[in-house]
mmCIF file of C-alpha atoms and ligand atoms in Angstrom:
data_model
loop_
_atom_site.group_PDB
_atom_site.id
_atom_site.type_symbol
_atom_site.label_atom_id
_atom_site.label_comp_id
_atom_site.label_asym_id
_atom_site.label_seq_id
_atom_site.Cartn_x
_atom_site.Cartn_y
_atom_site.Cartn_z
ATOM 1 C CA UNK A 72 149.935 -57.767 47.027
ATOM 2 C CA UNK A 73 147.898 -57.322 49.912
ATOM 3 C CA UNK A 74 144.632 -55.334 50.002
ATOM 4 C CA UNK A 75 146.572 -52.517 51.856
ATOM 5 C CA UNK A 76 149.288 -52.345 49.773
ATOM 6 C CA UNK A 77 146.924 -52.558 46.722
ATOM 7 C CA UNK A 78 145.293 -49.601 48.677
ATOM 8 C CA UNK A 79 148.790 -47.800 48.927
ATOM 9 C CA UNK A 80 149.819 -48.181 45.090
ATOM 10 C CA UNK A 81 146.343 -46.594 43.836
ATOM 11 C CA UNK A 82 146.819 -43.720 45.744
ATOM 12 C CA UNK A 83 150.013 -43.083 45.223
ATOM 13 C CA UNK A 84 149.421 -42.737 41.403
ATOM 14 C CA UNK A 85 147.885 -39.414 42.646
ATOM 15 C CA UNK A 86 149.369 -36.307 41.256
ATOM 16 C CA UNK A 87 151.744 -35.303 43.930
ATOM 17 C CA UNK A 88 151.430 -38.369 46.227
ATOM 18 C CA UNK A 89 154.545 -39.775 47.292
ATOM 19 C CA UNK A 90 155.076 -43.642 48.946
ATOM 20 C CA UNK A 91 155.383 -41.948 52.718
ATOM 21 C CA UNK A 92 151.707 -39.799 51.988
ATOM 22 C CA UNK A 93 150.265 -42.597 50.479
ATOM 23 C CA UNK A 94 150.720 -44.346 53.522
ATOM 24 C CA UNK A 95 149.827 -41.838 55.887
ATOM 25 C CA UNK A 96 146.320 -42.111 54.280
ATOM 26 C CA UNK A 97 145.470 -45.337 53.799
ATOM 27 C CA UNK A 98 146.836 -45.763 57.462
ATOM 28 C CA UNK A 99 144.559 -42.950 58.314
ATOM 29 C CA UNK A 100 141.585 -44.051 56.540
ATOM 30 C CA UNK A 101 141.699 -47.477 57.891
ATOM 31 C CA UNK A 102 142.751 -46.299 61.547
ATOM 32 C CA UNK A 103 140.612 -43.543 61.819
ATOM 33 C CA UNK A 104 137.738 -43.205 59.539
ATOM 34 C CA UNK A 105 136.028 -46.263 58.031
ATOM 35 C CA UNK A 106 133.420 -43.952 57.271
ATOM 36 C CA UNK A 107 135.024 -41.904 55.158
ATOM 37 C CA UNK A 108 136.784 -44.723 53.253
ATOM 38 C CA UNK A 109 133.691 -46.441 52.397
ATOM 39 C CA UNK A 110 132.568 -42.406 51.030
ATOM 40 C CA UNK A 111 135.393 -42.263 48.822
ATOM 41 C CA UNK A 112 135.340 -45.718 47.225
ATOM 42 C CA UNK A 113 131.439 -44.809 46.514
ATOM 43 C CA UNK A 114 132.591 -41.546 44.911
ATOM 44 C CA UNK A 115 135.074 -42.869 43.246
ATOM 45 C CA UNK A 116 132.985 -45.370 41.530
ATOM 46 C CA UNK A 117 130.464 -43.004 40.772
ATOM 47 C CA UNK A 118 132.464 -40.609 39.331
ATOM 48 C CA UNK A 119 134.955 -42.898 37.096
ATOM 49 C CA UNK A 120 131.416 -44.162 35.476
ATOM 50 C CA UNK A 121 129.067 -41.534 35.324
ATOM 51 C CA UNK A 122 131.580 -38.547 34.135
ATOM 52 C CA UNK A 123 132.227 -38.420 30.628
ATOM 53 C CA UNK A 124 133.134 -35.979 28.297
ATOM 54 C CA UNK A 125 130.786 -33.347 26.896
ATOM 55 C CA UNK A 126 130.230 -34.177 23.073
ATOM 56 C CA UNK A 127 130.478 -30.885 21.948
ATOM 57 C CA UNK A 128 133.485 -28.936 24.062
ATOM 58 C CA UNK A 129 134.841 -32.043 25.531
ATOM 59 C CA UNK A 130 134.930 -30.795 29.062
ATOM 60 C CA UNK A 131 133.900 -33.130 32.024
ATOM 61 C CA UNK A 132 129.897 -33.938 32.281
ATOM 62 C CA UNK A 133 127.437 -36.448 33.424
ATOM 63 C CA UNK A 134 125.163 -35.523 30.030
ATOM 64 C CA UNK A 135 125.536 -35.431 26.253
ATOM 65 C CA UNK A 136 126.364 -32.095 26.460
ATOM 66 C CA UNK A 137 127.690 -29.971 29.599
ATOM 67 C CA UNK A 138 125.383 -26.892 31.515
ATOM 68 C CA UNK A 139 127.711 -24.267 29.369
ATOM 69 C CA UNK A 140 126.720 -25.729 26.075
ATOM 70 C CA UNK A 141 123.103 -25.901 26.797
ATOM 71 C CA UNK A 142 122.969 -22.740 28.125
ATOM 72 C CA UNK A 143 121.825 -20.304 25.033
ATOM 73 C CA UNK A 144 122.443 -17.340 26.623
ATOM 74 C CA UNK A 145 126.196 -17.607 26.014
ATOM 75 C CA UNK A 146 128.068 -15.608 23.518
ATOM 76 C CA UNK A 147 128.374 -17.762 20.402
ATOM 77 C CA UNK A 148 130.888 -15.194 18.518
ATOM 78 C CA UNK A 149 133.152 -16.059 21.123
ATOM 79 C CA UNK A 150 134.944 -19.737 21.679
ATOM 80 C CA UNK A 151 138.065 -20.369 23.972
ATOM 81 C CA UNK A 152 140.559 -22.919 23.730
ATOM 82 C CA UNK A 153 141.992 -24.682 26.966
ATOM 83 C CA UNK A 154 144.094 -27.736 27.237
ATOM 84 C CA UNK A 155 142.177 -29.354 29.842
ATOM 85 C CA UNK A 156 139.100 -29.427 31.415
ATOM 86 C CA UNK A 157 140.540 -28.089 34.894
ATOM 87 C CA UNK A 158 141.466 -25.178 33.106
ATOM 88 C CA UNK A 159 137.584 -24.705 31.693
ATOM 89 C CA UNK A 160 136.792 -25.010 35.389
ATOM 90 C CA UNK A 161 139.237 -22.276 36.164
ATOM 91 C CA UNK A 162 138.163 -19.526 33.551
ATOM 92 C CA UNK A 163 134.410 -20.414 34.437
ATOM 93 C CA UNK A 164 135.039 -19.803 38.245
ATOM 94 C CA UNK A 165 136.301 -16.061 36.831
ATOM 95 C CA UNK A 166 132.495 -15.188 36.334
ATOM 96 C CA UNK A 167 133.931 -12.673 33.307
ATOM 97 C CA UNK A 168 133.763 -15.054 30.184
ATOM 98 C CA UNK A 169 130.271 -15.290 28.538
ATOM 99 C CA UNK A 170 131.240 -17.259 25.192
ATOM 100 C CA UNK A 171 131.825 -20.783 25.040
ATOM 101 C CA UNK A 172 134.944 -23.101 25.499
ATOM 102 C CA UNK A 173 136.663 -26.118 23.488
ATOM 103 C CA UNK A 174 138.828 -28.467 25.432
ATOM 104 C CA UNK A 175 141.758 -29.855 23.782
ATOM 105 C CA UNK A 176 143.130 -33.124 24.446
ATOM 106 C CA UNK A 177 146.414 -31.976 25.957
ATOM 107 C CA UNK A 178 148.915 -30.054 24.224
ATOM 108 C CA UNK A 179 151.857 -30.307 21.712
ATOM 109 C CA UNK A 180 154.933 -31.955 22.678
ATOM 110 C CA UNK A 181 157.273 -32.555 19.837
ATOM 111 C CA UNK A 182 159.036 -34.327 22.122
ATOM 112 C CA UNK A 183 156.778 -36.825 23.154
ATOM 113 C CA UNK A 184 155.381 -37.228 19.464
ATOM 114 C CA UNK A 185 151.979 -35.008 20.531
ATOM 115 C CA UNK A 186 150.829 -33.053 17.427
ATOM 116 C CA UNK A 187 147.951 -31.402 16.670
ATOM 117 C CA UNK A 188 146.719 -34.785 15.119
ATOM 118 C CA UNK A 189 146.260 -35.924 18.343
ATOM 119 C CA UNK A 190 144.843 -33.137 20.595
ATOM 120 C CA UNK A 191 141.511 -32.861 18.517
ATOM 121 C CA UNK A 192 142.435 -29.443 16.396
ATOM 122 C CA UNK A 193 140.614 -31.312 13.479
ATOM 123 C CA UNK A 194 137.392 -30.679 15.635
ATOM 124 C CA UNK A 195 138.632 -27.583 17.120
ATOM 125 C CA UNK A 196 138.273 -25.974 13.180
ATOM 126 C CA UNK A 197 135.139 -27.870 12.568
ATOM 127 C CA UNK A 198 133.867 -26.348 15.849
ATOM 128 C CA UNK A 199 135.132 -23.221 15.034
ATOM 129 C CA UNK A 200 133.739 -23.199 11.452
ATOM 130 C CA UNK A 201 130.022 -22.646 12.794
ATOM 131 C CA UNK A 202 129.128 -19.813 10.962
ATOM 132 C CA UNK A 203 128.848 -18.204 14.515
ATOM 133 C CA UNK A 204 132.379 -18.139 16.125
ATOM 134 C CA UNK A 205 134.001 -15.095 15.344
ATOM 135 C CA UNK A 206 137.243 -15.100 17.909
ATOM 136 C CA UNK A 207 138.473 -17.953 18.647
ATOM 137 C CA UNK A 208 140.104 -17.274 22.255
ATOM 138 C CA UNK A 209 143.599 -19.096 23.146
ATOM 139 C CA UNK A 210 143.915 -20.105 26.917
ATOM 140 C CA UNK A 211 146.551 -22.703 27.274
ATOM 141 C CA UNK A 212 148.832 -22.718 29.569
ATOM 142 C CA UNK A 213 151.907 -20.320 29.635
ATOM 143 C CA UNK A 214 154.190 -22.935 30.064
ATOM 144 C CA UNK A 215 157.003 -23.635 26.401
ATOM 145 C CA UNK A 216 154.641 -26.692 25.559
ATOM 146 C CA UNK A 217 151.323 -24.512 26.341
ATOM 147 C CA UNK A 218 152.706 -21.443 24.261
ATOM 148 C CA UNK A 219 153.808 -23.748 21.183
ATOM 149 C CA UNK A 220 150.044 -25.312 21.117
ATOM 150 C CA UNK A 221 149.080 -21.909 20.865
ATOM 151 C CA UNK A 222 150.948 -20.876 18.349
ATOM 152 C CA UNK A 223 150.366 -24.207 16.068
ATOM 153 C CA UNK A 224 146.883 -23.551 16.572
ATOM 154 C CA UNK A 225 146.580 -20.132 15.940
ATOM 155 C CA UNK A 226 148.204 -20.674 12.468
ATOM 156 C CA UNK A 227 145.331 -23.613 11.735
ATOM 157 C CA UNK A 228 143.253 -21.319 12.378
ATOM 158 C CA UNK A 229 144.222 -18.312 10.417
ATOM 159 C CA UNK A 230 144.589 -20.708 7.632
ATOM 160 C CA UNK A 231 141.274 -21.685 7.853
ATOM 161 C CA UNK A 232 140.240 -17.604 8.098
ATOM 162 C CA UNK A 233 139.315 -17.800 11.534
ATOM 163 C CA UNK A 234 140.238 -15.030 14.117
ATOM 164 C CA UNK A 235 142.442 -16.142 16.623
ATOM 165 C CA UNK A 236 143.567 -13.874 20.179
ATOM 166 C CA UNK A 237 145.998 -15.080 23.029
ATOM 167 C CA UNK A 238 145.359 -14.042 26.461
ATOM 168 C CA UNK A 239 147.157 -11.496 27.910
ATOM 169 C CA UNK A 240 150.877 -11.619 29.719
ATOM 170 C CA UNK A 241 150.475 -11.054 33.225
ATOM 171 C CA UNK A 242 149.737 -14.461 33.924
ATOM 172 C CA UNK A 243 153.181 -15.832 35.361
ATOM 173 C CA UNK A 244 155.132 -17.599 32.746
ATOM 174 C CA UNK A 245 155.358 -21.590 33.365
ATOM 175 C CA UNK A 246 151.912 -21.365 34.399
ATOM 176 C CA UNK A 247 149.343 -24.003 34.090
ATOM 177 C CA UNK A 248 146.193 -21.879 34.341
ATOM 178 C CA UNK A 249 144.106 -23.941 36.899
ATOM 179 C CA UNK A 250 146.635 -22.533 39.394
ATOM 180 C CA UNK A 251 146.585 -19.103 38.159
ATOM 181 C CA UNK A 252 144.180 -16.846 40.728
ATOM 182 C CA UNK A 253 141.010 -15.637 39.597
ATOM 183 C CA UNK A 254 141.956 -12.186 39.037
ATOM 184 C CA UNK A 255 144.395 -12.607 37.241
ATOM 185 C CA UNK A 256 143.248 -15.085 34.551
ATOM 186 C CA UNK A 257 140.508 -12.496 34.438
ATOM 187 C CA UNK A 258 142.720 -9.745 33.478
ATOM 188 C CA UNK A 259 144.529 -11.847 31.109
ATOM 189 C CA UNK A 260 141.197 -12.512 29.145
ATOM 190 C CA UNK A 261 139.740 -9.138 29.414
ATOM 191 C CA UNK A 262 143.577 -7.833 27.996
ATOM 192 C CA UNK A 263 143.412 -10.603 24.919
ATOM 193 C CA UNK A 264 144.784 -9.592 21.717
HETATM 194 ZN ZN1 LIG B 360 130.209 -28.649 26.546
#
């Protein structure tokens, strides 16, 4: 394969990226801004190695442990679950949680053979079994595989003792929540039960 169709293949493993955009940009990039090409290999790079995953919640960071788990001002009665960290991103852009978050690895999909084995719950209750955390705050996605991760994981919990809430309907069913707008994932948290 040539270097530009090398160049067409990686970007077309984008979400969303179809063969006829792929080309468009690498014809654009290569036409029309060198510049900017050379930028986004460098960020690329820089980004693949340097962002890991926070060692405590599991969302994306460039240290041991991310800004929201260092930050001891934060509400440690309160932890919420999301499936990825795009959807931490999203319910920290809100501005109206205070408590902390846990980042699953994905969600169930009996389907494709995805239990709870293998979206971390086993740290999730270990996490959860602090001695601090007293509501443990379900925010995955509304969508059938989102809603049966909460449910699965709610009952882990309860078995364990631990409180577990939902967030509120209103956010549109089939959702994933780094779409939802900011008002309304807002709502949905402050309407929890
Ligand atoms: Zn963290």
């Amino acid at each position: 394969m040539s270097a530009l169709e090398q160049l067409i293949e990686a970007l077309r493993r984008l979400p969303g990226v179809g063969q006829k955009s792929a080309q468009r940009m690498a014809y654009h990039l290569l036409q029309h801004d060198r510049e900017g090409a050379q930028r986004l290999s460098a960020a690329l790079a820089a980004a693949a190695q340097q962002v890991q995953h926070c060692q405590r919640c599991h969302t994306f960071s460039e240290a041991a442990l991310c800004p929201v788990c260092l930050d001891a001002t934060r509400d440690a009665k309160l932890l919420c679950v999301v499936e990825t960290p795009a959807d931490q991103a999203a319910l920290e852009r809100t501005g109206s949680y205070r408590g902390y978050y846990f980042v699953l690895q994905g969600r169930v999909s009996p389907l494709d053979g995805i239990s709870t084995k293998d979206i971390g719950v086993a740290e999730l209750l270990e996490r959860a079994s602090d001695g601090l955390v007293e509501e443990v705050i379900l925010a995955t996605s509304f969508t059938a595989e989102g809603e049966a991760t909460a449910h699965v994981v709610g009952e882990v919990l309860r078995a364990r003792g631990l409180r577990s809430t939902r967030l509120a309907r209103g956010v549109p069913v089939g959702s994933e929540l780094e779409y939802v707008d900011l008002g309304t994932i807002a709502h949905a948290l402050v309407d929890r039960r």
